[in-house]
Coordinates of C-alpha atoms in Angstrom, one line a residue:
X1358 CA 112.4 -48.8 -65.7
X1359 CA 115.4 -48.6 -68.0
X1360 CA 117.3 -45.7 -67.7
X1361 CA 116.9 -44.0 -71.9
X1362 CA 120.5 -42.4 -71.7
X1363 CA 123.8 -44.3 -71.3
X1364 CA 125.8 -43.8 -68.4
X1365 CA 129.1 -45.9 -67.1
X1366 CA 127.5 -49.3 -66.9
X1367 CA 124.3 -48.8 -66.9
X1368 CA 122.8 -50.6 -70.0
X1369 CA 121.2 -54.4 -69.2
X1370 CA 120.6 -56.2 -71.7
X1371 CA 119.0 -60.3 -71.1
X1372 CA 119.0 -59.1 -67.5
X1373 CA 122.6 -59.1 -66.7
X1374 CA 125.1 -56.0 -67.0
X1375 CA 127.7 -56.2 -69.8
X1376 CA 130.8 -53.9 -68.8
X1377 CA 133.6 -55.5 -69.7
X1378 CA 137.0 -55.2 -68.9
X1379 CA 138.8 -53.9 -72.4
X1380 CA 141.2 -56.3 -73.7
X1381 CA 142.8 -54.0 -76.4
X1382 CA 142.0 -50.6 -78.0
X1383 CA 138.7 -50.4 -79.8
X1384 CA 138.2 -47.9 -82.7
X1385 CA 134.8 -46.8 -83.7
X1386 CA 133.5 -45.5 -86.6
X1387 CA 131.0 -42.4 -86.6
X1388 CA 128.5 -40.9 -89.5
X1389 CA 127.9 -38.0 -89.7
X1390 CA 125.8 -35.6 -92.1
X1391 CA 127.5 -32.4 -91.7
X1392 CA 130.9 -31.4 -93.4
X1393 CA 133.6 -31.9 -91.5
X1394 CA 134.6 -28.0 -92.1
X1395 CA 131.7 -26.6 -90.3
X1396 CA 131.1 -26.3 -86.6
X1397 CA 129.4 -29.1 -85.7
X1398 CA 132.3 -31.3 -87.8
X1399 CA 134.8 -29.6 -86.1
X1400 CA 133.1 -30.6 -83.1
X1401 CA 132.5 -34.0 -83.5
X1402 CA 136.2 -34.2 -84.4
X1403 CA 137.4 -32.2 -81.1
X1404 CA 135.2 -35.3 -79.3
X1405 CA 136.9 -37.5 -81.1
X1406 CA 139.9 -36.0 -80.2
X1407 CA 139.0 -35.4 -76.3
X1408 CA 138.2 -39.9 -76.1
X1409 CA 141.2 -40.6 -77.7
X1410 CA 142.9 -38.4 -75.0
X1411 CA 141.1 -39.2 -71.8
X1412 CA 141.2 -42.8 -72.5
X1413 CA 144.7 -42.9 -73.2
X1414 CA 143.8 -44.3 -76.4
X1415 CA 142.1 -47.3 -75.5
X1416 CA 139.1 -45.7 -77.6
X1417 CA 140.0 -43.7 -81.1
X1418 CA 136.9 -42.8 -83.3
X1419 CA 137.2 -42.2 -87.0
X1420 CA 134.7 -39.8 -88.3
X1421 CA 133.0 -40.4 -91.5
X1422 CA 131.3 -36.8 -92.6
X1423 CA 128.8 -36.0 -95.3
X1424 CA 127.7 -39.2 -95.2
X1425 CA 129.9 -40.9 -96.9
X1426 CA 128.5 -44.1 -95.0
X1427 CA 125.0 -43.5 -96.8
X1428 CA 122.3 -41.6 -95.5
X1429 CA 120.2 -41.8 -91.9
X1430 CA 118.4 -44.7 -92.1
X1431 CA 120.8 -46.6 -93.6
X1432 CA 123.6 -46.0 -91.1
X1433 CA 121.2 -46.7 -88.2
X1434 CA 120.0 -50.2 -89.5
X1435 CA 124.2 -51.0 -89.7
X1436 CA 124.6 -49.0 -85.8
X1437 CA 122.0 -51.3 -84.7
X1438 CA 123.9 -54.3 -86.1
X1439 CA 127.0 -53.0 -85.1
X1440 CA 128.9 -52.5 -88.7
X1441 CA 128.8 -49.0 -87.7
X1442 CA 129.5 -47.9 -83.9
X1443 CA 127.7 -44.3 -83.9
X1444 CA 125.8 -42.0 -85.4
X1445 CA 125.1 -38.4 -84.7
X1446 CA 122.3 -36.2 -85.5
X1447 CA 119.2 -35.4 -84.0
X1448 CA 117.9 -38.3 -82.3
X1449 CA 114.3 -38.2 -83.8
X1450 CA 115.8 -40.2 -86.5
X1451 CA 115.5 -43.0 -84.0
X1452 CA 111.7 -43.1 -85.3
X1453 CA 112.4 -45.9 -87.9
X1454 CA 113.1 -48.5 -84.1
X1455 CA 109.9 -46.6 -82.5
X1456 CA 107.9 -44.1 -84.1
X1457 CA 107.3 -42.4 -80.7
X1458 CA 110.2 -40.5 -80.7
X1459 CA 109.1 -38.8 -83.4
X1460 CA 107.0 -36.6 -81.9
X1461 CA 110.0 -35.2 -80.4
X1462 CA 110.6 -32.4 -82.7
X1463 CA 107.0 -31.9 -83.5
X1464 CA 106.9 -28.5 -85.3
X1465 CA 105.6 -25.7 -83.4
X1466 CA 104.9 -27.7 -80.1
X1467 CA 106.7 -27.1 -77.5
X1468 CA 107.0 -23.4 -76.1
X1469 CA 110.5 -22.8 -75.7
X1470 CA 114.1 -25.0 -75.5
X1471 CA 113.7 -25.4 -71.2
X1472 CA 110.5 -26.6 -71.9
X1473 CA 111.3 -29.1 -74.5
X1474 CA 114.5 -29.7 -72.6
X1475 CA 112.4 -31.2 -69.1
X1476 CA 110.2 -33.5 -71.7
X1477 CA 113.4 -34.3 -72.8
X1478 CA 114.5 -35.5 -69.6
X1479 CA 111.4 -37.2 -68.7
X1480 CA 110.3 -40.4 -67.9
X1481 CA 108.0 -40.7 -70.5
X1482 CA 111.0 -39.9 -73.3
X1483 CA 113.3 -42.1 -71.0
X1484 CA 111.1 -44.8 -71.4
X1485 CA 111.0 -45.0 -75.6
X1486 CA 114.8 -44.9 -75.2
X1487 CA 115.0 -47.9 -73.2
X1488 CA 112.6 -49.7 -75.5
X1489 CA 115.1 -49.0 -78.3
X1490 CA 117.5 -50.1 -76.3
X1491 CA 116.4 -53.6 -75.3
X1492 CA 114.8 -54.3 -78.8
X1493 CA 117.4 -52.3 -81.9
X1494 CA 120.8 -52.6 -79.4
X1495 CA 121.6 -48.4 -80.0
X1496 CA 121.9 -46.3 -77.0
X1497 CA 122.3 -42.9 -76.4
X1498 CA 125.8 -41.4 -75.1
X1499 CA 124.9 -39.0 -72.2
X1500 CA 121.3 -36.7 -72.0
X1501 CA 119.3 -35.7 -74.9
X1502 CA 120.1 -32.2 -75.0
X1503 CA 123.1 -30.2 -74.1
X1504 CA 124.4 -30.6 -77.5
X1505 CA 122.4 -28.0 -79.2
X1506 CA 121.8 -27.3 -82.5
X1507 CA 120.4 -23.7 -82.0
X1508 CA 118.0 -22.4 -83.7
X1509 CA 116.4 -23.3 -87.5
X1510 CA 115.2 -21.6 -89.9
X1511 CA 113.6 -22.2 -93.3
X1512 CA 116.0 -21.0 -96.0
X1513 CA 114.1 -20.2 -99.8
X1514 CA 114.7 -19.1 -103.2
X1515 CA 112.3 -16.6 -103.1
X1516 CA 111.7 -14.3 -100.1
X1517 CA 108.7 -15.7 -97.4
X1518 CA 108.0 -13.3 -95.1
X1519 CA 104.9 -14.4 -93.7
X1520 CA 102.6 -17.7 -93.0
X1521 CA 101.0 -17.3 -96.2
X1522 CA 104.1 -17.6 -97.9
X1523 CA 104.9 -21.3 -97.3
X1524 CA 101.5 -22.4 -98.9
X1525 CA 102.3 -24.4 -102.0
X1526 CA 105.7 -23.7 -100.8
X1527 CA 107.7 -26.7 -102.5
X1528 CA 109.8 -28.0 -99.6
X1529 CA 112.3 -30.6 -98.6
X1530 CA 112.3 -32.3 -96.4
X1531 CA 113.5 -35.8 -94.2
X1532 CA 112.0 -39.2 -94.2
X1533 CA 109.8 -38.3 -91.3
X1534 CA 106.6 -39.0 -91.6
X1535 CA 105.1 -36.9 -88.9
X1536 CA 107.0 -33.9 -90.4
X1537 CA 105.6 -34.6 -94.0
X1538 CA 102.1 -34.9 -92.6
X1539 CA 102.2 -31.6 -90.0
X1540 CA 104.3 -29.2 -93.2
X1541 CA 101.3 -31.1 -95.3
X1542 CA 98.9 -30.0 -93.3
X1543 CA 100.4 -26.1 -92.6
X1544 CA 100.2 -25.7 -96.7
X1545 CA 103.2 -26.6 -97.8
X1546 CA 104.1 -29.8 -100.5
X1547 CA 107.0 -31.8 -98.9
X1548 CA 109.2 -33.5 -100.9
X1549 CA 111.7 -36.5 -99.1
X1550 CA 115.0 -36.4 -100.2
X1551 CA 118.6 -37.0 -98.7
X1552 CA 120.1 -34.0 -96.8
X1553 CA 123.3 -33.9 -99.5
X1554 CA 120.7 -34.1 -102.3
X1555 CA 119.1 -30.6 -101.3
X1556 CA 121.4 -28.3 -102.7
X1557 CA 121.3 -29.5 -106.5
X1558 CA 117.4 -29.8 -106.0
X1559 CA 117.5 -26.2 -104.5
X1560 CA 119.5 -25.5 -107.8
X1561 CA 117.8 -27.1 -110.5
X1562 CA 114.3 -25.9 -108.9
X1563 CA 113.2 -29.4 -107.7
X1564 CA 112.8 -28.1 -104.4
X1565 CA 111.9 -24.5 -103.2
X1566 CA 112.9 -24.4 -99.6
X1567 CA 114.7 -26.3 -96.7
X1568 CA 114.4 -26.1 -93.0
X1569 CA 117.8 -26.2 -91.6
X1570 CA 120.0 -25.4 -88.6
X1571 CA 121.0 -21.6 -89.1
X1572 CA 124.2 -22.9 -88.4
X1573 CA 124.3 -25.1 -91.3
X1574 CA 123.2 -23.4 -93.8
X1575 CA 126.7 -21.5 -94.9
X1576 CA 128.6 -24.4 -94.6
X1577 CA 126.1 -26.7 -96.8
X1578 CA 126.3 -23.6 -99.6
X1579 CA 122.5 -23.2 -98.9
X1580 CA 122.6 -19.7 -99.9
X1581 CA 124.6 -19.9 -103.2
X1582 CA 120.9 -21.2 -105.0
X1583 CA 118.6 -19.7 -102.2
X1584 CA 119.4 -16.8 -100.8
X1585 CA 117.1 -15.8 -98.3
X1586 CA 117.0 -17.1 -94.6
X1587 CA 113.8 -17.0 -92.1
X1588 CA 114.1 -17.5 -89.0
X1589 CA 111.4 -19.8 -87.6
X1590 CA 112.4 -21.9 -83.9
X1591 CA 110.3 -24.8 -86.0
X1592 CA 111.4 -27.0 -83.1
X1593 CA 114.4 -27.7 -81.0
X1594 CA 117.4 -30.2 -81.6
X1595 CA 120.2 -31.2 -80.3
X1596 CA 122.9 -33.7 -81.4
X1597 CA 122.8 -37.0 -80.1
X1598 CA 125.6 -39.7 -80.3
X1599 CA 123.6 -42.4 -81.3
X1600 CA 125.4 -46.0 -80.2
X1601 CA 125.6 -49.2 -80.8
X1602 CA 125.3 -51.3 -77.4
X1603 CA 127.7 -53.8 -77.8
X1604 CA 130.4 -51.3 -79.0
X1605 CA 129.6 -49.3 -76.1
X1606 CA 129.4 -52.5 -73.3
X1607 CA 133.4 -53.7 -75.2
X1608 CA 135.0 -50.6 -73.4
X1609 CA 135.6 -51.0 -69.8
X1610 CA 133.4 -48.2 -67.6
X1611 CA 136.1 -46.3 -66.6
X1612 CA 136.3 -45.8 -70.5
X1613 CA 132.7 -45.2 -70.3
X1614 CA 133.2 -42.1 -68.1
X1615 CA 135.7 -41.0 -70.1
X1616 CA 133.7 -41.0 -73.5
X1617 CA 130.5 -39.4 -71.3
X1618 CA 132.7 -36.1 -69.8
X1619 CA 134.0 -35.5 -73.6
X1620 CA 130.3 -35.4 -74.3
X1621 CA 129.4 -33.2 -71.8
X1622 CA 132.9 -30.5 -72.5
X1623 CA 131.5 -30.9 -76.3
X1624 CA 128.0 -30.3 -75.5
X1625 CA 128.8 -27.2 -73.0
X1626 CA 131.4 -25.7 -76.0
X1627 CA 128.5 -25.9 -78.5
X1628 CA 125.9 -24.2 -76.3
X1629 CA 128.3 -21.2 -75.7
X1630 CA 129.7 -20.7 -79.1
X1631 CA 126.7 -21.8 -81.8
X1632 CA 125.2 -17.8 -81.7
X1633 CA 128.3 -16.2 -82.1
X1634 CA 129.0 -18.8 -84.9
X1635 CA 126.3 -18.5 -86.5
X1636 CA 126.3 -14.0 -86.0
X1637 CA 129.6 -14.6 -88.0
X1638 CA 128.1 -16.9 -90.6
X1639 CA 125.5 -14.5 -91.3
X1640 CA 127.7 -11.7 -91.6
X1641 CA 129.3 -13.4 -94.4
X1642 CA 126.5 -14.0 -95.9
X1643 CA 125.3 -10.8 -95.9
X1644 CA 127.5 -9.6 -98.2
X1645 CA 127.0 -12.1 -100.5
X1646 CA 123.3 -10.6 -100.6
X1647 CA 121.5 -13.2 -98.3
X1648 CA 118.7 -11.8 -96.9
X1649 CA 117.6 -12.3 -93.3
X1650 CA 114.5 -12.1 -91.0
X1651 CA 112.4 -13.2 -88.0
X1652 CA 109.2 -14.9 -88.9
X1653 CA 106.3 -14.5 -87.5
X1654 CA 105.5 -17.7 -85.9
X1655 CA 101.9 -17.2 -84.3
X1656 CA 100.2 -18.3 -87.3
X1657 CA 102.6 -21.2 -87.2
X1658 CA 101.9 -22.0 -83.7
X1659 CA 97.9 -21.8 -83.7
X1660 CA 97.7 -24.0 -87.0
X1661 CA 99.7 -26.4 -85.6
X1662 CA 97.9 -26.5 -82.4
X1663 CA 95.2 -27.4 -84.4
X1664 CA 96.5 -30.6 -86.1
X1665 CA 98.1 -31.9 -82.9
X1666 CA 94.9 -31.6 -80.7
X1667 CA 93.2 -33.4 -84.0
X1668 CA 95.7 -36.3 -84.0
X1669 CA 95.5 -36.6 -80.4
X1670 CA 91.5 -36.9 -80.8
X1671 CA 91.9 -39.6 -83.7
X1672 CA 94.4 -41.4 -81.7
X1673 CA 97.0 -40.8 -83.7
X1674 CA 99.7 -39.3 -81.2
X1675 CA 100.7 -41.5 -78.9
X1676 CA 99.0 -42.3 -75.6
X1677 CA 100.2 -39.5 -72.9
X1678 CA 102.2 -37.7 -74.8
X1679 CA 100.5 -34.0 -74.7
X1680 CA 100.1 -34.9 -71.1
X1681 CA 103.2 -35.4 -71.1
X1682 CA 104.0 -32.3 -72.7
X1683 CA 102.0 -30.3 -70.5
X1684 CA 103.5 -32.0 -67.7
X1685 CA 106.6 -30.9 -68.6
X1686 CA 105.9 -27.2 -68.9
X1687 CA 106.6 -27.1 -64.6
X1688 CA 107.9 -30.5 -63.5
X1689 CA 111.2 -28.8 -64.3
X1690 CA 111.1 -25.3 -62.4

């Protein structure tokens, strides 16, 4: 069984290990979507900054934020051909290579971020990774995760403070066609559009709403055109670096471990700061007359309960996965 997350070495590809002893310094270039002002950019760029250090330079990365290398998809076709070394986001937007992972931030599913955390670190996620691995060359740096993204929340230009304020509720959202089809079926009418397209659609009225990362939504000027914020724990994220394989089989594995322990101070940094980040963010907010509040979510929850066990009866999740789900409610504990 292939292993889904990239450790020092451990990637096979036509049967044989490719680490390499690095013959000069390798650069790579990372996409991102976030500005590289907010606190995911700054971040990315203290990782960058960490590999460059621990590997003495033999591995610099030059970060590319707001995606100035074009949107999701498009980078991940050129990370899978190597023009582009990484990109990081959430790694459900490895569903274009295997729609599986999709189901990874299925709205509303799983009951809490341990839980989703254990299917995260399952063998039946481990397993889609490795396909992607063997068949789109992109790898993932480290576990899924530990890089979190806390929690989301659907930001508006009218106040919704209830389920039945999202129906008809015009909303953008990713090209994910799971999500279209589950915030379809909760009542709402998705719209697909690039993440640095939403805030002159939020503007010009295009759009009504976007679910977001709380912690994203100062820095992406969210609240200027739509001021009110609802908290909703729609799923759980994390960042992933996202990489291509031969970039990552050109550095030598000592380099390997270097790259994987800035991960892991990066990911550990995140988890401790991002609610005190995102307490300040708010604040500021505040006084520019954003409005904040819990929603609600049990309406959320048993609707989309719904759906899932109707896909699961028409075949249309995947084989084992609420097993799989279920599974993963104790195998952890």
């Amino acid at each position: 069984m292939k292993m889904g997350y990239l450790s020092a070495c451990s990637i096979m590809l036509a049967g044989a290990a490719l680490c390499t002893n690095q013959a000069a310094a390798e650069t790579w270039r990372m996409s991102t979507k976030v500005p590289a002002d907010s606190f995911e950019g700054k971040l990315h760029q203290e990782f960058a900054d960490k590999v460059a250090a621990y590997t003495d330079g033999d591995v610099k990365i030059q970060i590319y934020p707001s995606e100035q290398l074009g949107d999701a998809q498009t980078v991940l076709e050129q990370v899978s051909s190597g023009i582009i070394d990484i990109f990081v986001d959430d790694v459900s937007y490895l569903n274009r290579f295997n729609e599986h992972i999709t189901w990874t931030s299925a709205p509303f599913l799983f009951d809490d971020r341990p839980h989703w955390e254990c299917f995260m670190s399952s063998d039946y996620f481990r397993d889609i990774l490795g396909s992607i691995e063997e068949n789109d060359n992109i790898g993932v740096i480290g576990d899924v995760g530990p890089f979190g993204r806390g929690f989301r929340v659907l930001v508006t230009k009218d106040e919704v403070n209830s389920f039945d304020g999202v129906q008809g509720l015009k909303l953008r959202l990713w090209d994910n066609q799971m999500m279209v089809d589950v915030w379809t079926a909760l009542g709402t009418d998705p719209l697909v559009m690039a993440w640095t397209d939403v805030y002159q659609s939020l503007q010009t009225g295009i759009v009504e709403a976007v679910t977001s990362p709380a912690i994203l939504v100062e820095p992406m000027k969210f609240y200027e055109v739509a001021p009110h914020i609802a908290r909703t724990d729609e799923f759980n994220q994390a960042n992933a670096y996202m990489i291509n394989l031969d970039s990552w089989n050109a550095i030598s594995e000592e380099d390997q471990q270097k790259v994987i322990e800035a991960y892991t101070e990066i990911s550990a940094e995140a988890m401790e700061k991002i609610q005190a980040t995102f307490d300040e963010s708010l604040a500021r907010m505040e006084k520019q007359g954003v409005t904040y509040m819990e929603l609600d979510t049990a309406p959320f929850v048993e609707a989309a309960g719904v759906i899932y066990k109707q896909y699961d009866e028409s075949g249309k999740l995947p084989a084992g996965f609420l097993e799989a789900v279920d599974a993963a409610r104790t195998s952890c504990n």
